[in-house]
PDB file of C-alpha atoms in Angstrom:
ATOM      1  CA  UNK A 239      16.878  16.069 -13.286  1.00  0.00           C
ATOM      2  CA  UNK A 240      14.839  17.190 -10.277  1.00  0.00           C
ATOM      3  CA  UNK A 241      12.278  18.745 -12.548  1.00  0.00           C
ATOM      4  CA  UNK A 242      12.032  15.902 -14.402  1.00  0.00           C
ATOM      5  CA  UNK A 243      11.662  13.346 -11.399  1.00  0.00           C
ATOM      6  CA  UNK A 244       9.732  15.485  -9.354  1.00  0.00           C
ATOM      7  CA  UNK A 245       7.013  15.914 -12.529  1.00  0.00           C
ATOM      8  CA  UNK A 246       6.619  11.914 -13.060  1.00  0.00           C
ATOM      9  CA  UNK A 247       6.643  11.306  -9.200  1.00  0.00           C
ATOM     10  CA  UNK A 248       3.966  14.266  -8.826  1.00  0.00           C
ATOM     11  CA  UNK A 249       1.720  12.857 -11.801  1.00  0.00           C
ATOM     12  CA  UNK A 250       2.193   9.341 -10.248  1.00  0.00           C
ATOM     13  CA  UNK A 251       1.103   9.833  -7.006  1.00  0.00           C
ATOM     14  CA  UNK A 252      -1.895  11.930  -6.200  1.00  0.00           C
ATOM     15  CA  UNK A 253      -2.810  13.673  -2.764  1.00  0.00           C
ATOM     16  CA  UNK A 254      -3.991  11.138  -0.337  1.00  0.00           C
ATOM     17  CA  UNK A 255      -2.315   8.049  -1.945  1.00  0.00           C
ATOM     18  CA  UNK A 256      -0.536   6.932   0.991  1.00  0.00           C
ATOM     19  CA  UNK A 257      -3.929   7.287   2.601  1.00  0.00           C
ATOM     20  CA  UNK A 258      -4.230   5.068   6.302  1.00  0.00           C
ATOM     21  CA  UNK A 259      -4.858   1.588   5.187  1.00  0.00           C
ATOM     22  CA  UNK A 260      -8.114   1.186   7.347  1.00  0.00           C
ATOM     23  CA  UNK A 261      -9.513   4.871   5.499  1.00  0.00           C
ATOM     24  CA  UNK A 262     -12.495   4.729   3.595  1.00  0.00           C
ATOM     25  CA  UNK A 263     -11.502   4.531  -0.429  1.00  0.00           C
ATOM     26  CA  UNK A 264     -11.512   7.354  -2.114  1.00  0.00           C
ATOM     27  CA  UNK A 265     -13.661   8.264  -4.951  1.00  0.00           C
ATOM     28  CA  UNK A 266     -11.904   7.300  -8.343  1.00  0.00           C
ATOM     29  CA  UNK A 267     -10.490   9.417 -10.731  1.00  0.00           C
ATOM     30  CA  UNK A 268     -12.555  11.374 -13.189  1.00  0.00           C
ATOM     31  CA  UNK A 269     -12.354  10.291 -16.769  1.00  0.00           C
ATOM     32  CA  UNK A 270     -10.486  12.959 -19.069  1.00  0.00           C
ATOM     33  CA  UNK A 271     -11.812  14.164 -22.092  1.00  0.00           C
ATOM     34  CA  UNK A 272     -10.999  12.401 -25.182  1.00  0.00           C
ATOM     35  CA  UNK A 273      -9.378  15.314 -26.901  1.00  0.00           C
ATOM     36  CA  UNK A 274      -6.692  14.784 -24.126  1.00  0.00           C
ATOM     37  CA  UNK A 275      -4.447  12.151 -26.188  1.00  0.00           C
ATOM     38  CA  UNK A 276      -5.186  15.128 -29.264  1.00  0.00           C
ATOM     39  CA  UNK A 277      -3.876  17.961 -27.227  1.00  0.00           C
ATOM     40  CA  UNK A 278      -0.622  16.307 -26.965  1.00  0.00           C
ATOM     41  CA  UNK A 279       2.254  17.532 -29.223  1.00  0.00           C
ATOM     42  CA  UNK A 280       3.252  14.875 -32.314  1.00  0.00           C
ATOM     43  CA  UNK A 281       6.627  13.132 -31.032  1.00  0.00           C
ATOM     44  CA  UNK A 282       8.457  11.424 -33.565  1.00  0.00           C
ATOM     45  CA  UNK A 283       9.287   7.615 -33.041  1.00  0.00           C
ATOM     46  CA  UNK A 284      12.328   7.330 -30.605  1.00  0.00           C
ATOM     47  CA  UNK A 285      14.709   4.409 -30.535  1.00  0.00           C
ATOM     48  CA  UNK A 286      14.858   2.716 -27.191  1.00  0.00           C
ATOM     49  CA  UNK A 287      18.216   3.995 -24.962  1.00  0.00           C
ATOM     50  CA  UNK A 288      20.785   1.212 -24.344  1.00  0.00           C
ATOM     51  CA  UNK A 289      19.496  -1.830 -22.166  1.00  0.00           C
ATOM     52  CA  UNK A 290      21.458  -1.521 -19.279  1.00  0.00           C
ATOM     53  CA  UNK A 291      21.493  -4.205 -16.377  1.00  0.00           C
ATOM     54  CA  UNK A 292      22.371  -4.972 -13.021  1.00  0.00           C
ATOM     55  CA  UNK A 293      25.190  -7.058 -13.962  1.00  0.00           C
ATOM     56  CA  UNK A 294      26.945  -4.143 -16.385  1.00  0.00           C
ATOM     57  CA  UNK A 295      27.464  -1.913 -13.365  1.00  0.00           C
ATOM     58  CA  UNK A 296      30.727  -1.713 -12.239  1.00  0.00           C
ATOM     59  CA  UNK A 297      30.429   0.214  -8.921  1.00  0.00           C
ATOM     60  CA  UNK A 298      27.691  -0.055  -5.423  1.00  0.00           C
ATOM     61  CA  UNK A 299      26.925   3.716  -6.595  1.00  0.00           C
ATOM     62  CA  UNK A 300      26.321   2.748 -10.308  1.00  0.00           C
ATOM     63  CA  UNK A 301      24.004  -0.034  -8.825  1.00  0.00           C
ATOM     64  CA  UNK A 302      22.293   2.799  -6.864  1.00  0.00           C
ATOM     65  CA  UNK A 303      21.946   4.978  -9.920  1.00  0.00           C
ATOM     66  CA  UNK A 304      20.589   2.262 -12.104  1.00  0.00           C
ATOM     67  CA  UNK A 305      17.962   1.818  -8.884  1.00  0.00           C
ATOM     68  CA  UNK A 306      17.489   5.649  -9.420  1.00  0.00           C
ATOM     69  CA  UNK A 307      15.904   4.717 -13.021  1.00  0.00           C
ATOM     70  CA  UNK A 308      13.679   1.654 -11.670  1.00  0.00           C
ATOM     71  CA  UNK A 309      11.995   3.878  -9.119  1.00  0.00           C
ATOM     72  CA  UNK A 310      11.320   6.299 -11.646  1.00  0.00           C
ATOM     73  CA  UNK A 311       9.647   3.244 -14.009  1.00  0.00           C
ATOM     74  CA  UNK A 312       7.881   2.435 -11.115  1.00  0.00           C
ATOM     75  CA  UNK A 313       6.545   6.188 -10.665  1.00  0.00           C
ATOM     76  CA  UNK A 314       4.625   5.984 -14.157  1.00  0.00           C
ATOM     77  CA  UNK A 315       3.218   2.254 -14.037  1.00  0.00           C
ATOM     78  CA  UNK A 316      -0.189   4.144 -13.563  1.00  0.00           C
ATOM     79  CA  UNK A 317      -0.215   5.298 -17.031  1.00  0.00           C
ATOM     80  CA  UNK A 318      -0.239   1.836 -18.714  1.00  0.00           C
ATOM     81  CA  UNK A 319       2.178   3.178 -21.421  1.00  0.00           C
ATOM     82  CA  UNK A 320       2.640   0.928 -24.521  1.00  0.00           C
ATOM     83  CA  UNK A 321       6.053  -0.028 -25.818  1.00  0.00           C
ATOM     84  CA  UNK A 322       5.890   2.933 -28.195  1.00  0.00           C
ATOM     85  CA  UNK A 323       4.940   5.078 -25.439  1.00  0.00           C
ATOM     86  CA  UNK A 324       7.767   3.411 -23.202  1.00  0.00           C
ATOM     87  CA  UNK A 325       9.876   4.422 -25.798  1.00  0.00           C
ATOM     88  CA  UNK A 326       8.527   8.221 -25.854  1.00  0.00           C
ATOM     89  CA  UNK A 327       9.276   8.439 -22.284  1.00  0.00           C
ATOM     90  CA  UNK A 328      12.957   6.669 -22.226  1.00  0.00           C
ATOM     91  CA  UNK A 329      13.713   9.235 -24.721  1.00  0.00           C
ATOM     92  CA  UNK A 330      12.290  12.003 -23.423  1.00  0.00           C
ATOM     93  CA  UNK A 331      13.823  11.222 -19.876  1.00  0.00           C
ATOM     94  CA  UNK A 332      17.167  11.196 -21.891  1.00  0.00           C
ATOM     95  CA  UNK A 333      16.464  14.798 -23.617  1.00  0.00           C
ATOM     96  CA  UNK A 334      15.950  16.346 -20.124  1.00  0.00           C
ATOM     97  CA  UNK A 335      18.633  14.826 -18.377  1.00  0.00           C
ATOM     98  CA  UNK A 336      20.838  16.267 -21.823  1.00  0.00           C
ATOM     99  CA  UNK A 337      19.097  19.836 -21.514  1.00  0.00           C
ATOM    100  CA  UNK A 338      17.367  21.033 -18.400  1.00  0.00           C
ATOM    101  CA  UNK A 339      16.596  24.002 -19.489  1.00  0.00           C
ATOM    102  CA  UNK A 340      14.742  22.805 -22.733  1.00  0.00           C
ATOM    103  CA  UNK A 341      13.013  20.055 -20.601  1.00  0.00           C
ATOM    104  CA  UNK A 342      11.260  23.186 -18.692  1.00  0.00           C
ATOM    105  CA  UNK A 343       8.855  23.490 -21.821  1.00  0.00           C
ATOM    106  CA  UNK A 344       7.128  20.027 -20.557  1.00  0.00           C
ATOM    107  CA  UNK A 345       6.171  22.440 -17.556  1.00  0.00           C
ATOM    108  CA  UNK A 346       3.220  23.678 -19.939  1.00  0.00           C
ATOM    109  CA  UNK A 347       1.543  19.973 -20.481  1.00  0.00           C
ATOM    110  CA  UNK A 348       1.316  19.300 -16.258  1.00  0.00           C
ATOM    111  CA  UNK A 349      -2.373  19.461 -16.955  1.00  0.00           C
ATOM    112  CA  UNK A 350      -2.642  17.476 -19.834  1.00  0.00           C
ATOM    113  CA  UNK A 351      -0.422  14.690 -18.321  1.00  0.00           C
ATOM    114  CA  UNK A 352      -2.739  14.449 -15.179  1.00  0.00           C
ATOM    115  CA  UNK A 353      -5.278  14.906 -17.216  1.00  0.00           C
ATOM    116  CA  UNK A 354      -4.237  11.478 -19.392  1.00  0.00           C
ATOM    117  CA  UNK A 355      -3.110   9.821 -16.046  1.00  0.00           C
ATOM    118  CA  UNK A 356      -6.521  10.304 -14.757  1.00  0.00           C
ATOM    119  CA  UNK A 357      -8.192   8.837 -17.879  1.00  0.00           C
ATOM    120  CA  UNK A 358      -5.156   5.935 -18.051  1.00  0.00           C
ATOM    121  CA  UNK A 359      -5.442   4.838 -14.127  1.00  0.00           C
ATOM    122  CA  UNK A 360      -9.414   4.286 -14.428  1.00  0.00           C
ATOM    123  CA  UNK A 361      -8.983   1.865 -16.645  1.00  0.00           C
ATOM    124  CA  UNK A 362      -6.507   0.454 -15.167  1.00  0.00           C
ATOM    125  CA  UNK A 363      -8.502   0.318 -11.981  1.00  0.00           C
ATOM    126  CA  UNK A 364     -11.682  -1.149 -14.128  1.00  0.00           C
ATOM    127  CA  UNK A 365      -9.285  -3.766 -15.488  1.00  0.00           C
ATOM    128  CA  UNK A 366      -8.198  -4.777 -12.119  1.00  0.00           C
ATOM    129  CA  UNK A 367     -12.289  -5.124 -10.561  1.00  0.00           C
ATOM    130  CA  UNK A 368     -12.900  -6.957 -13.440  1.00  0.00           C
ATOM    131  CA  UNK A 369      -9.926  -9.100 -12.918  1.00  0.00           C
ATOM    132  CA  UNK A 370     -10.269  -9.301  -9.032  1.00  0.00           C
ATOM    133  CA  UNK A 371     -13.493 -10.701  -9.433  1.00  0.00           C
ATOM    134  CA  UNK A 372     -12.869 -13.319 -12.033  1.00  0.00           C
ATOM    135  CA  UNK A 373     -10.309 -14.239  -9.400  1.00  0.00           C
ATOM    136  CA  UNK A 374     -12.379 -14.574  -6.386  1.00  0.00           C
ATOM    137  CA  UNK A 375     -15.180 -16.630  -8.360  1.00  0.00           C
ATOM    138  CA  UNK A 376     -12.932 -19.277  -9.695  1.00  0.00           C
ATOM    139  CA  UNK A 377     -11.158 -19.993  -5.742  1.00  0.00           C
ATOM    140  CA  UNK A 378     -14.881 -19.697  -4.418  1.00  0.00           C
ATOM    141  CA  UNK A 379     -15.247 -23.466  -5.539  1.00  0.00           C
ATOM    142  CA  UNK A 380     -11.910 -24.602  -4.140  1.00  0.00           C
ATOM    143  CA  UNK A 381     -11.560 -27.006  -1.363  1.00  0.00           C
ATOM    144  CA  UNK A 382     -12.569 -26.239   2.496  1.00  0.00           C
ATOM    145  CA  UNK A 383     -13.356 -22.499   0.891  1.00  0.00           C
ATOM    146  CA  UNK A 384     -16.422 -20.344   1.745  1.00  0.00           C
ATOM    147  CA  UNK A 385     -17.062 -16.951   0.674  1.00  0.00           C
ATOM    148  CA  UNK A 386     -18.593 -14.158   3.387  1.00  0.00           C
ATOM    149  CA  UNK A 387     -21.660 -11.777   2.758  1.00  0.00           C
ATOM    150  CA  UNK A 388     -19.277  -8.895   2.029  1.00  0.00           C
ATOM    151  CA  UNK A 389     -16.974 -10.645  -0.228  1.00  0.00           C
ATOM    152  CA  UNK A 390     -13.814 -12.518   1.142  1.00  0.00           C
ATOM    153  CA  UNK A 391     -13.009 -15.678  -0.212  1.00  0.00           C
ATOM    154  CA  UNK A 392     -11.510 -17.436   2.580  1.00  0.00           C
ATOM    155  CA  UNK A 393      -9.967 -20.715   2.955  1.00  0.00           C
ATOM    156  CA  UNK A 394      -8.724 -23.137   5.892  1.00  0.00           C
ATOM    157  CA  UNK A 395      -5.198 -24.295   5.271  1.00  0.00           C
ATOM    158  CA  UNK A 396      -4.899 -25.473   8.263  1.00  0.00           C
ATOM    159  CA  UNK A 397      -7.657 -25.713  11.094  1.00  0.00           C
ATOM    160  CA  UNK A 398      -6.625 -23.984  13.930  1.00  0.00           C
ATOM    161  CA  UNK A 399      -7.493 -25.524  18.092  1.00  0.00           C
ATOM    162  CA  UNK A 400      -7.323 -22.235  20.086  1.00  0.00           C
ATOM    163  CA  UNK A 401      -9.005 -19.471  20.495  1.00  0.00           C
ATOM    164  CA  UNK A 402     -10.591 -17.029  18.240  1.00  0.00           C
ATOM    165  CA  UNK A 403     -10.133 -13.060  18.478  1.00  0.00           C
ATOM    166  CA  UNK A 404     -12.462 -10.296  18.726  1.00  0.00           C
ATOM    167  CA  UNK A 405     -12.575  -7.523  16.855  1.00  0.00           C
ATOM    168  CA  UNK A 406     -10.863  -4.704  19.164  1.00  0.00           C
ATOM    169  CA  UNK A 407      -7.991  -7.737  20.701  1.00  0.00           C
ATOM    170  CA  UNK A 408      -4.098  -7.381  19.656  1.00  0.00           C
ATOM    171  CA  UNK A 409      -2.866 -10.362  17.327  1.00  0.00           C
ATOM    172  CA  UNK A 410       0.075 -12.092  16.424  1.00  0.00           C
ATOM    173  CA  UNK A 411       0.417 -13.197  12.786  1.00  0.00           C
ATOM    174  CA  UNK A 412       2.813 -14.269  10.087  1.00  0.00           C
ATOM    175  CA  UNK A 413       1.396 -13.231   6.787  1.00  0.00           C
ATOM    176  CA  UNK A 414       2.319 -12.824   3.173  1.00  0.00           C
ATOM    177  CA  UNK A 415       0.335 -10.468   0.957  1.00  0.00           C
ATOM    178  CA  UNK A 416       0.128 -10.702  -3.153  1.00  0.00           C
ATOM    179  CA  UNK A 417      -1.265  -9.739  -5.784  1.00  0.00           C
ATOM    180  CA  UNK A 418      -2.876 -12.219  -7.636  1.00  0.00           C
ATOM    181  CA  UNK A 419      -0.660 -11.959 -10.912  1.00  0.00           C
ATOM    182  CA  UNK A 420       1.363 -14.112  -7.933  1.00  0.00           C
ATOM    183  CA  UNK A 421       3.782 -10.480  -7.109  1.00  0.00           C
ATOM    184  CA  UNK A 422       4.422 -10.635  -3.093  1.00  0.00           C
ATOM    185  CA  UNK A 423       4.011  -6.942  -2.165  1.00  0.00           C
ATOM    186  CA  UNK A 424       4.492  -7.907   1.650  1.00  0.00           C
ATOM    187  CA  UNK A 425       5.929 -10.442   3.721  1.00  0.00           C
ATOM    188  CA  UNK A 426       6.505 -10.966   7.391  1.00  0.00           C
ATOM    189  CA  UNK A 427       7.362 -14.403   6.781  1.00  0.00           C
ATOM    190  CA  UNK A 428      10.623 -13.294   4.128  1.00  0.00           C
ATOM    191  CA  UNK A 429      11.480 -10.683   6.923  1.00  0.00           C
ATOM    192  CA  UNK A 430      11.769 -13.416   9.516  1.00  0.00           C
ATOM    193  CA  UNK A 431       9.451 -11.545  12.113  1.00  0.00           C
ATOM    194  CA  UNK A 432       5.913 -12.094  12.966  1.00  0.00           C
ATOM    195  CA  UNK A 433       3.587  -9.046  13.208  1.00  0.00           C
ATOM    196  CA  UNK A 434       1.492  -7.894  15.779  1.00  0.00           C
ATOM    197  CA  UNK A 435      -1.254  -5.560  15.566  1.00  0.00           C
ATOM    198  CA  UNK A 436      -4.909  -4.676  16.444  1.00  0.00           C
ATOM    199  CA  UNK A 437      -7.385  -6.235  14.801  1.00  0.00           C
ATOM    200  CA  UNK A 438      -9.694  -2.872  14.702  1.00  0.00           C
ATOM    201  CA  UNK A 439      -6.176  -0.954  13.100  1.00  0.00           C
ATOM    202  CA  UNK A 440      -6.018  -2.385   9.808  1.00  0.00           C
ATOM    203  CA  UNK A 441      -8.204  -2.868   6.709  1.00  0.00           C
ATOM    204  CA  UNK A 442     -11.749  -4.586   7.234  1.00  0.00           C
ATOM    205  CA  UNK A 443     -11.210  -7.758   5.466  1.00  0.00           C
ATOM    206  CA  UNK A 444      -8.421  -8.138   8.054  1.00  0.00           C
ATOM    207  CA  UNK A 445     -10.482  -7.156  10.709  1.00  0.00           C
ATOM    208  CA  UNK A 446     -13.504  -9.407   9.458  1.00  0.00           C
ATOM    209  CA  UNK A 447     -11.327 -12.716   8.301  1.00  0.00           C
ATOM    210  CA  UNK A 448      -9.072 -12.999  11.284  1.00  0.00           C
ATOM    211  CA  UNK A 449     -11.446 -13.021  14.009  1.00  0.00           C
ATOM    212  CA  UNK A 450     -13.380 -16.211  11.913  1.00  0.00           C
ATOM    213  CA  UNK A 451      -9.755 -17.997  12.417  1.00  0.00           C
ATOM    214  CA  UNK A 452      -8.630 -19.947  15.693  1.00  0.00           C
ATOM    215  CA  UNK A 453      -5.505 -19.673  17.365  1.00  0.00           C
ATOM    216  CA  UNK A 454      -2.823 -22.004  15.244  1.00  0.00           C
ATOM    217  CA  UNK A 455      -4.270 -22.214  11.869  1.00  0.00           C
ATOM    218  CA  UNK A 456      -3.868 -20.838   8.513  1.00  0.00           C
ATOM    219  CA  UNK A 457      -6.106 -19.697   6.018  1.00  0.00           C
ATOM    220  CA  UNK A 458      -5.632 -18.029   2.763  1.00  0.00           C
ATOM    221  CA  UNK A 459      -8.013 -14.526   2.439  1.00  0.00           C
ATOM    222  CA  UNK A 460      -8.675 -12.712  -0.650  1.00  0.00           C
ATOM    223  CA  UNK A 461      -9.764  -9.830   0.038  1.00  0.00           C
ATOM    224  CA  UNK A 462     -11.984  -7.243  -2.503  1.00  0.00           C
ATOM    225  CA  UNK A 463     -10.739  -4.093  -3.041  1.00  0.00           C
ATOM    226  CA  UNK A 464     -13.151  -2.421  -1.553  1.00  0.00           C
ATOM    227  CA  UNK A 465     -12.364  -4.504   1.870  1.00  0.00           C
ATOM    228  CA  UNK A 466      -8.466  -3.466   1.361  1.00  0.00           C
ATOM    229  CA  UNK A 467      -7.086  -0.469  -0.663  1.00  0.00           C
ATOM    230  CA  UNK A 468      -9.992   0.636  -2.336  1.00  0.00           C
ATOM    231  CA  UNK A 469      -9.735   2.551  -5.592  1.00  0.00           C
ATOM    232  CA  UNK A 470      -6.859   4.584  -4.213  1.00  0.00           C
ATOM    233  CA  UNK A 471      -4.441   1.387  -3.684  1.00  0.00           C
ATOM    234  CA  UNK A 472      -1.231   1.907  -2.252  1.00  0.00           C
ATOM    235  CA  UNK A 473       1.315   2.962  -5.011  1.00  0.00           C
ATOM    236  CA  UNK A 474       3.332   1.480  -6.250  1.00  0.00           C
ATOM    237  CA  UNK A 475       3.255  -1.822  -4.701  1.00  0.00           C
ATOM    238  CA  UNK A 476      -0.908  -1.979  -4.786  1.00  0.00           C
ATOM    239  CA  UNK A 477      -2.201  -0.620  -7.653  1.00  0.00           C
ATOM    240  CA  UNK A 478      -5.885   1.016  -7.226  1.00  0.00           C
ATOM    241  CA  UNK A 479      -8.899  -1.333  -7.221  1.00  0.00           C
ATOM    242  CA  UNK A 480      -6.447  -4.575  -6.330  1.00  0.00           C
ATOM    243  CA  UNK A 481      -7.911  -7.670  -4.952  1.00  0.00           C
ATOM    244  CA  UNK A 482      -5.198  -8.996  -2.573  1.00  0.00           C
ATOM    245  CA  UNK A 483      -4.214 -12.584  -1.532  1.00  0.00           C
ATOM    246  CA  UNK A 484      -2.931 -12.814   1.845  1.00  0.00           C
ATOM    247  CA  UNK A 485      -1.606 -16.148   3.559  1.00  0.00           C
ATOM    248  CA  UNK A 486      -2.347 -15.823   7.363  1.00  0.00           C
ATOM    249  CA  UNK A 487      -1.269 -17.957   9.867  1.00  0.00           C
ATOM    250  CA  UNK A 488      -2.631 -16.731  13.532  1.00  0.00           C
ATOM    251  CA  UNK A 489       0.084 -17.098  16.162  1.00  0.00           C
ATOM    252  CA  UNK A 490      -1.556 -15.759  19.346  1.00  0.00           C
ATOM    253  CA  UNK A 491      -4.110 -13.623  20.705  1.00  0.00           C
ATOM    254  CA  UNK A 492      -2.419 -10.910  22.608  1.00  0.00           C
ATOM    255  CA  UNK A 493      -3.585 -10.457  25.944  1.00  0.00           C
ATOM    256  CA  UNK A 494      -3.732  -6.851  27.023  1.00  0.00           C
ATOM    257  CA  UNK A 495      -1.800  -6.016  30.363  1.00  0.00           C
ATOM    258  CA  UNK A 496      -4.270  -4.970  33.123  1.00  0.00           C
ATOM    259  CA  UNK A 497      -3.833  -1.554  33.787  1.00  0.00           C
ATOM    260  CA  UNK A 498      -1.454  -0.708  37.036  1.00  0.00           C
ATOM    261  CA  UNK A 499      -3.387  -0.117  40.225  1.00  0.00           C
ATOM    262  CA  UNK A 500      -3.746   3.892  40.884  1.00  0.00           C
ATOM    263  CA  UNK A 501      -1.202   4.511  43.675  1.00  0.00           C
ATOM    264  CA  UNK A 502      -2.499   5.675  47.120  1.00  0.00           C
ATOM    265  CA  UNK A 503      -3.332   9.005  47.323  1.00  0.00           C
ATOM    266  CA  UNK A 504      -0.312  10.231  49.928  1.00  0.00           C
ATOM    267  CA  UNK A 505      -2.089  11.507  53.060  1.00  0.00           C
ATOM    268  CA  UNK A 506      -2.739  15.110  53.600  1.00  0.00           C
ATOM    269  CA  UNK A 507      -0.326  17.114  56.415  1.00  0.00           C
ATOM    270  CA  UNK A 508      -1.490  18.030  59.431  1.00  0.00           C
ATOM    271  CA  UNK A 509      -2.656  21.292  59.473  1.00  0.00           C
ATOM    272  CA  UNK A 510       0.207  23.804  61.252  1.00  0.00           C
ATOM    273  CA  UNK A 511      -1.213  24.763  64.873  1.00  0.00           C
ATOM    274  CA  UNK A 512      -2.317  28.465  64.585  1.00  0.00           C
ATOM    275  CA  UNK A 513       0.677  30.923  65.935  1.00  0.00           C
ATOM    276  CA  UNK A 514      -0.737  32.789  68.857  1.00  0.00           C
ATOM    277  CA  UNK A 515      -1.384  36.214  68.592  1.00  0.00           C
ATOM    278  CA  UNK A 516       1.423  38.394  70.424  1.00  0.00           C
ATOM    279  CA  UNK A 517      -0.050  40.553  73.218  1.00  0.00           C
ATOM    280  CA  UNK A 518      -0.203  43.798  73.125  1.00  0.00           C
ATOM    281  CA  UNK A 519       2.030  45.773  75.498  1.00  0.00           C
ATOM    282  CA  UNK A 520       0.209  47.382  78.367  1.00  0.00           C
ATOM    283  CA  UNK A 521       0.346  51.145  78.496  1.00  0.00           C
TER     284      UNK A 521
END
C-alpha cells in the first residue's frame, strides 16, 4: 500500500508544485514521445470494483478509509484517464493492495508513467487556456465590467465609498475563489473569517485588481493564469493553466502601526576617580 500510494502521489505532484503563490510560473511540461502509450504493457479489460459510498460505511474509521481512496483519485486527476483507463487503475490499485510484492514490478514503468503524465497534463493545461479564455471573453461584455491591459476581467458588484489601497498596504477581505466549471476551491466567506494580507504577498492579479477597488465594495476578478497559478497550478484544487474567479469584497485598509520610539540611550557612568598611587616607603 505505501508503494502504491507513494507512486501515484509522486507521479501526481511534481517538484515545485506547491510553489509560493506570488512565484513566477514555471515552464510547462515537456511533451512525451508518442511511443509512450506503445511502451506500455497490454492490460486486459478490468471490471470496475464495487461502488462503495459514504452512506455504506458503518464506522468514523471506515469513513476515513473510504477518504483514504478519494485522496488517492484526486492524486491522478492530472492524467485525464478515460473510464476504461479509470477502470485499469481501480483494478490495478486492487491487485497491489492483494499482492505487494507483485505490485513491485510497476516499479520498472516510473518513467513511462511520468513520462505519459507529462504528455496527459499539457493537454490538460492547453484545454484549460483555451477554456480560460473563452471564459474571460464572454464576461468581458457583461454589465459595469472592464477588462485591464494585462488581462483581468473585473467587475463592480458593488461600488465601494472609501479608500483605495496601494500596492505594498495590508488588506482586509472576504473572498471566495472558483474555478469557472463553478468548483469553490477557497472560501473565507464559508470559513466565517475575513482574511488579511499584503497586497505585494499574493499573486499579481490580486495585487493589480484590489488596489483598483475602494474601501466597501465588491467586485468579481477573473484572473488569467498567468496572473494566478501559472502553468504549475496548485494541485489538486487548481489544476495548471486555471483561470480563477474570485468574489472580493474589500473590508478595510490596514493601517500599519508606527514603529515604537527607540528608547533613550541610558547615560554613561561616571568614570571611577583614579586610585592614588601608594607611596613608596622611605629608606
Amino acid at each position: 500500500m505505501t508503494r502504491i500510494l507513494t507512486l501515484l502521489l509522486l507521479c501526481a505532484l511534481p517538484a515545485g508544485a506547491y510553489a509560493a503563490p506570488a512565484a513566477a510560473p514555471a515552464a510547462a511540461p515537456a511533451a512525451a514521445p508518442a511511443a509512450a502509450h506503445a511502451a506500455a504493457p497490454a492490460t486486459p479489460h478490468a471490471a470496475a470494483p464495487g461502488t462503495a459510498t459514504p452512506a455504506a460505511t458503518k464506522s468514523d474509521e471506515d469513513k476515513l478509509v473510504f477518504a483514504v481512496g478519494q485522496l488517492l483519485s484526486r492524486s491522478v486527476a492530472a492524467f485525464d484517464f478515460n473510464d476504461h483507463e479509470k477502470q485499469l487503475v481501480q483494478a490495478g490499485l486492487a491487485s497491489g493492495l492483494r499482492d505487494a510484492k507483485a505490485a513491485a514490478s510497476a516499479d520498472a514503468l516510473v518513467p513511462k508513467i511520468q513520462a505519459l503524465l507529462a504528455e496527459r497534463s499539457g493537454k490538460v493545461m492547453a484545454k484549460a487556456k483555451e477554456t480560460g479564455k473563452a471564459y474571460r471573453d464572454k464576461l468581458a461584455h457583461d454589465k459595469n465590467t472592464t477588462t485591464t491591459a494585462s488581462g483581468i476581467v473585473m467587475t463592480t458588484l458593488k461600488a465601494g465609498t472609501g479608500a483605495s489601497p496601494k500596492a505594498d498596504d495590508e488588506v482586509k477581505v472576504d473572498y471566495e475563489g472558483k474555478l469557472t466549471d463553478g468548483n469553490i476551491f477557497d472560501s473565507s466567506i464559508k470559513r466565517g473569517q475575513p482574511a488579511t494580507f499584503k497586497l505585494s504577498e499574493v499573486v499579481p492579479c490580486w495585487t493589480e485588481a484590489v488596489q483598483m477597488m475602494h474601501v466597501g465594495g465588491s467586485s468579481r476578478v477573473v484572473c488569467p493564469s498567468d496572473l494566478a497559478y501559472g502553468d504549475r497550478g496548485r494541485p489538486p484544487t487548481i489544476p495548471g493553466g486555471a483561470t480563477l474567479v474570485f468574489e472580493v469584497h474589500l473590508l478595510d485598509i490596514m493601517k500599519a502601526s508606527p514603529p515604537a520610539p527607540a528608547a533613550p540611550a541610558a547615560p554613561a557612568a561616571p568614570a571611577a576617580p583614579a586610585t592614588p598611587a601608594t607611596p613608596a616607603n622611605p629608606q
